[in-house]
Structures are given as structure tokens and as C-alpha cells.
Amino acid sequence: MSVSYDEYMEILSFLYKEAMLLDDKKYKEWLSLLTEDFEYKIFLVDFVPYTNEGPKLITILDEDRKAMERRINRLYTEYAWAEDPQSHTLRVISNVMIESKVDNVYNVRSYLVLHRDRGDLKDEVFYAKRNDKIVKVNEGYKLSKRDVIIMESILRERNVSLIL
Amino acid sequence: MPNNKIEDILKSFNPEKGEVPFSLFIDNEIYELELATVFKKSWLFLGFENMIKYPGDYFTTTMGEVPVIVTRDQNNQVRVFLNFCIHKGMKLCRATQGNSQFFRCPYHGWTYSNDGKLVGVPYYEPAYVNNLDIEKQGLIAVPNVKLYKGTIWASLAEKPKPFDDFLGDMKLYLDLIFDMFEGNMEVYGGIHRWLLPVNWKIPLENFAGDAYHAPFTHASAVSIGLRGAYGNNVRILYPGEGHGIVSVPGGLARKAVDIDALTPFRDRLSKAVETLSQKYGEFVKNMFPFGPLNVFPNFSMHFTWNYIIFRVWHPRGPTLTELQGGILVFSDMPEETKRQILRRALHEFGPAGVLEQDDAEVWSKISENGVSIRKGSIDPKLIYTRGLGMDVEAEKVLGKGAKGRIGEYYSDVSLRGFYSTLKKYLTGEE
Ligand code: FES
Ligand SMILES: [Fe+2]
């Protein structure tokens, strides 16, 4: 596999732009970055004895594109209480590594630190590892798969109403 | 004068009249009293036998705040021990689950076999030879363990009330679910753990009887087509002994957003309605599957056409709860069906579920607000009078074989029952 500096920069900008759209609450624009067969999973890590296979993952979400659209549409109803009044969020994307490239498909790892403010004194920061599948298409790049591992065995945030 | 404070609170706690003081969800004195009474004396749900299928399998959990190890020993016997090294108190087992024939303490290396016996003490000779009778020592066993149709229960009391009396008429309704599995009950996808900033009793109300919140808290589910309209005819069943069931006529979720892969699950349910109504009575046809329920004090399930989820609300402080949740499937269903059930359940329930994320927002703000209100020594009585005096024998509404009392239109009947039972524990009557 060889990935050029330009390609790396393009992937990086794609991830930054995507994070920015979510922080700016431009959810419909964000949706347009997903492929039709988009898959999205979120895991917690169980606290178990060490094995060579890595941590045992507990699934807390497993969505397809249709479910994702429902999730986004919900935010525009008058009843999405978890995000209304709106959270203030700030996403830091880091440790971006292109792990492999086959044809026009990139497997990209990144870290996410996401701060959320909900108008109270509860500090909420999500620390997560992400494995993305990003596809190069004519108009640029699209996200076709995202696995998010929240690095907590007991989730300490009040909910996961945000997209990670 | 903390004792006077508890007395004052209990004086204004009249669940049969629908009066529940707000302090019950905020104050530390009440919380500690609950741990010392409800969680010490009642039977508590620990998990499913399927979680420890093979000898050596174990998982750790808590009874109230008390940490325990639940394990299947080499002779296939299910055992429950305090997760506590008798030498100097180290937490013996730190993982949430695993398989091991022995538990080794990381502090000084005392080792116990999984039937609780102390089998190894490093450097035993010569200093312990006359000072420690190894044969008589072992893990502290939880005195009462009950296996019931694939579920594991225990009580920390020396002499708890008989398990059947504790369940009362709730047994009938649990039997409907557990019998349906015919021994094929499987916890699928693991147990997720989630720390909620709220008193343990508030979230369980949503399962035990507060279906009244759904049309408003979960109004978005209708807007996005996940649910049909919420009916005005939701019934609340009170089987007694503090338990509660929400019965949703026809099963609200059935028509909304169908997923083909769920068909094998729904077929099982339809078939079960037939066999179970023959065994238990006509009422089964009028309430199956029945929706959310709670077994006193802190074990909830939600039984729908799309999934069966369970929740244990572990108390962690007056305004803190550790939710342990998961889903149940038939172990002999196709893998694809199991995954679709998991997906559908997590789309709605769990920390990222489009329904439960809104519940969690409500719960967290009740606590935040509540702590501030209580700082002003203000203790409003919350209102649990919905349908007071209007409930009737369940058999009259659901048909032959049903047990308990039933209230229509989102009645608070089962919540009044839950709090009446809780009060008995707090005042020492139970
Ligand atoms: S505390 Fe466990 S061996 Fe000493
Ligand atoms: Fe709810």
C-alpha cells in the first residue's frame, strides 16, 4: 500500500470537515457524506482478563443508513429532549492513520475527544477510538462504515445522543 | 437529628393516598435506609443461568451496593459469594466476567476454589500452622440463592420470605415469559453498564407503571415513524408485592417499522400465545406480549413484538444508579435474527437508543434540580393519584386466569403498590 501525502491530507480534511458539520449542527449536510450502505456501530469495552484478541466489546448501537436518517430526523422534531435545548459540543480528532487502501477504499483509524456541555455542572467528555471506512468517489470522499469504541467499561455520560 | 428527619419524611409518605415525598429520591438518609432494609432483606435478581453456562464461568455484580461473585462451580452448582477476600478485605475478583476454577487474591495470594473453599495460603508453614484452620475458612457465601426457570436470584437476609411469596402473583406473568423460552433463553450481545445520575427508583418507574410518560417523553418516536400513535388505553397491572406491569393492548410496536428478519421471533411469540393461553387461561391472548414490567425492587424487563430487554437498576448513591442492561433471545433462532433483534432494541433502548436517551435527559435533570430543591429544606409531595380508587380485578378486564388489580388509562396503581411495599421495608414491617 502506498498513500501519498496529498491523499493523507485529503482524508484528514474530510474527517475535520465532518466533525465541524456535527459541531455546527449541520446534520443534513453531514448525512450527505454517508454512502447508501453506511453502517455505524458503537461499543463499550468490558473489564475482563487480558487476552491476545484485545478488549471484549459490548455493542450499544448497530445502525444502518435508514436508522441513521431516523436518528437525524428526530433532531428536527420538537421532542428530541436529549438534545433540546441544544448541547454545545467540541470534537477533537487526532492520531489519524490510514491503515490500508484497497482500490478506492481507505481504512482509517482516529481518536475522538468530544466535549459536551448541557447547561449544567456535569462534565461530559467522550474518549473514543474510531475505525472508519472512507470511500473515494467522484465528488470527493464518503463515509461508508464507522466503528466507535468508547474507552469506558461503565458509560459515565448521561447518554449518547450525539454522533461520535 | 437524622432519625427525626427520617420519621418526618416517612410521615408524609402515604403511597396508598398517592403521596410520595420528593426527598425519597434525593436524601442520603433514605438511601442508606433502603440499602439496609430493601436491598438487605428482599430477593434480588442477579442474572441469567445462560451467563454462566459452563463450570468455572462467573460474573460479578452487586446486591444493593454489596459486591458479589456469581459462579458455576466444578460440580455444576451455582454459587454466590461476597466479592471479598476474608484475609484483609481485598476485592477478590475484579473482572466483570470470565472462567476460572480458582479465585486468586492479588494482595497476599490466598486462593479459593470456585466452591468457596480456601485452598491456598502462601508461606503457610510455619507461621500459620497453629494459627489458621484452613479447613474451616472460605469465602463468605450469600445465604440464600434461588434458581428459577433460567434466572438467578439471591437474598442477603438470613431468613428471607419464601421466594414464591416474594413473587406472589407476579410469578404468573414471569412464567409466561420464561416458559415461552422452553429452556432456550440466551443473553445476546453482552451486558452494557451505564452510570445514570438519578435515584434508582425513578428509571424503574417507567417499567413498573409510568407508561404515562411515553406519549410525551417519546413523542419523537411517532414523528419519525418508529411507533404508531400512542393509545389512550394503556393498562397498568398491579400483581401485588410491589411488582408492576404495563400492558399495552395489541402491542404498540407491532405495526411500526417492520424488519423482515424479526419474523422468526414474532412467529415464536404468536405460537407461544396459543400454547400459553391453553395452559394459563384466555387472558394471555389479551395481553401478550405485555410491555414493560418491574420485579420489586430493581429488575425490569420490556417485552415487545420486536425484542425482550432487561435492566437491573443498581443503587450507587442517592442520585446515582448503575444500569446493567441487555437483551434476551431464543438461543435456537438464526444468528441474523438475533442480530436484528439486538439492533432494533439498541435503536430504541440503551444509552444511544432514540427512546431511552430522552429518558436519561429527564432523569438527570430531576436529580440536578432535586438536590437544589432539597438544599432549601423543601420537600414537596409528588402526585401519584392517577386512577386512585378506579382499579378493578384484572380478570374482569383481561379475561379468565389473570391475577392482580388493573387500572386503565395509565393508572398509577402499580406505582402506589411499589411505594407501599417500599414503605413496609423502610418502617420495618417487611
Ligand atoms: S487480602 Fe487477600 S490475600 Fe490478603
Ligand atoms: Fe421512557
Coordinates of C-alpha atoms in Angstrom, one line a residue, chain A residues 38-144:
Chain A
F38 CA -23.5 3.1 5.6
E39 CA -23.0 1.1 8.8
Y40 CA -22.4 2.6 12.2
K41 CA -21.6 0.8 15.5
I42 CA -20.8 2.0 19.0
F43 CA -19.1 -0.2 21.6
L44 CA -18.1 -0.1 25.2
V45 CA -15.2 -2.1 26.5
D46 CA -15.9 -4.8 29.1
F47 CA -13.5 -5.1 32.0
V48 CA -12.2 -8.6 31.7
P49 CA -8.9 -10.6 31.9
Y50 CA -6.3 -9.9 29.3
T51 CA -6.4 -11.8 26.0
N52 CA -4.5 -11.5 22.8
E53 CA -7.6 -10.6 20.9
G54 CA -7.9 -7.3 22.6
P55 CA -10.7 -6.0 24.8
K56 CA -14.1 -7.6 24.8
L57 CA -16.5 -5.2 23.1
I58 CA -20.1 -4.6 24.2
T59 CA -22.4 -3.3 21.4
I60 CA -24.5 -0.3 22.4
L61 CA -25.6 0.7 18.9
D62 CA -25.7 -1.0 15.5
E63 CA -27.3 1.2 12.8
D64 CA -27.8 1.2 9.1
R65 CA -28.3 4.2 6.9
K66 CA -32.1 4.2 7.4
A67 CA -31.8 4.1 11.1
M68 CA -29.3 6.9 10.9
E69 CA -31.7 9.0 8.9
R70 CA -34.4 8.4 11.6
R71 CA -31.9 9.4 14.2
I72 CA -31.1 12.7 12.4
N73 CA -34.8 13.4 11.5
R74 CA -35.6 13.1 15.2
L75 CA -33.4 16.1 16.0
Y76 CA -35.6 18.2 13.9
T77 CA -38.8 17.2 15.7
E78 CA -39.9 19.3 18.7
Y79 CA -39.4 16.3 21.1
A80 CA -35.7 15.4 20.9
W81 CA -35.3 16.3 24.6
A82 CA -31.8 14.8 24.9
E83 CA -30.5 17.5 22.5
D84 CA -33.0 20.3 23.1
P85 CA -32.0 22.8 24.4
Q86 CA -29.0 22.0 22.3
S87 CA -25.7 20.7 23.6
H88 CA -22.6 22.6 23.0
T89 CA -20.0 20.2 21.5
L90 CA -16.4 20.3 20.5
R91 CA -14.8 17.4 18.7
V92 CA -11.0 17.0 18.7
I93 CA -10.0 14.4 16.0
S94 CA -6.4 13.1 16.3
N95 CA -4.0 10.2 15.8
V96 CA -5.3 9.8 12.3
M97 CA -3.7 6.8 10.5
I98 CA -4.5 5.3 7.2
E99 CA -4.2 1.6 7.9
S100 CA -4.9 0.3 4.4
K101 CA -6.1 1.3 1.0
V102 CA -7.7 -1.1 -1.5
D103 CA -8.8 0.4 -4.7
N104 CA -10.7 3.5 -3.7
V105 CA -11.4 2.3 -0.1
Y106 CA -9.4 3.6 2.8
N107 CA -9.4 2.1 6.3
V108 CA -8.7 4.9 8.7
R109 CA -8.2 4.9 12.4
S110 CA -8.6 8.0 14.5
Y111 CA -9.1 9.1 18.1
L112 CA -12.1 11.3 19.2
V113 CA -12.3 13.5 22.2
L114 CA -15.7 15.0 22.4
H115 CA -16.7 17.6 25.0
R116 CA -20.3 18.2 25.6
D117 CA -22.0 20.9 27.7
R118 CA -25.6 20.6 28.6
G119 CA -26.1 23.7 30.7
D120 CA -25.3 22.1 34.0
L121 CA -22.3 21.2 36.1
K122 CA -21.9 17.6 34.9
D123 CA -18.6 17.3 32.9
E124 CA -19.1 15.2 29.9
V125 CA -16.2 14.1 27.8
F126 CA -16.2 11.1 25.5
Y127 CA -12.9 9.4 24.7
A128 CA -13.2 7.1 21.7
K129 CA -11.3 5.2 19.2
R130 CA -12.8 5.1 15.7
N131 CA -12.3 2.7 12.7
D132 CA -13.7 4.3 9.5
K133 CA -14.1 3.0 6.0
I134 CA -13.8 6.0 3.7
V135 CA -14.5 5.7 0.0
K136 CA -13.2 8.0 -2.7
V137 CA -16.0 8.9 -5.1
N138 CA -16.2 11.4 -8.0
E139 CA -17.3 14.4 -5.8
G140 CA -14.7 13.6 -3.1
Y141 CA -15.0 11.2 -0.2
K142 CA -17.8 9.4 1.6
L143 CA -18.0 7.6 4.9
S144 CA -19.3 4.0 4.4

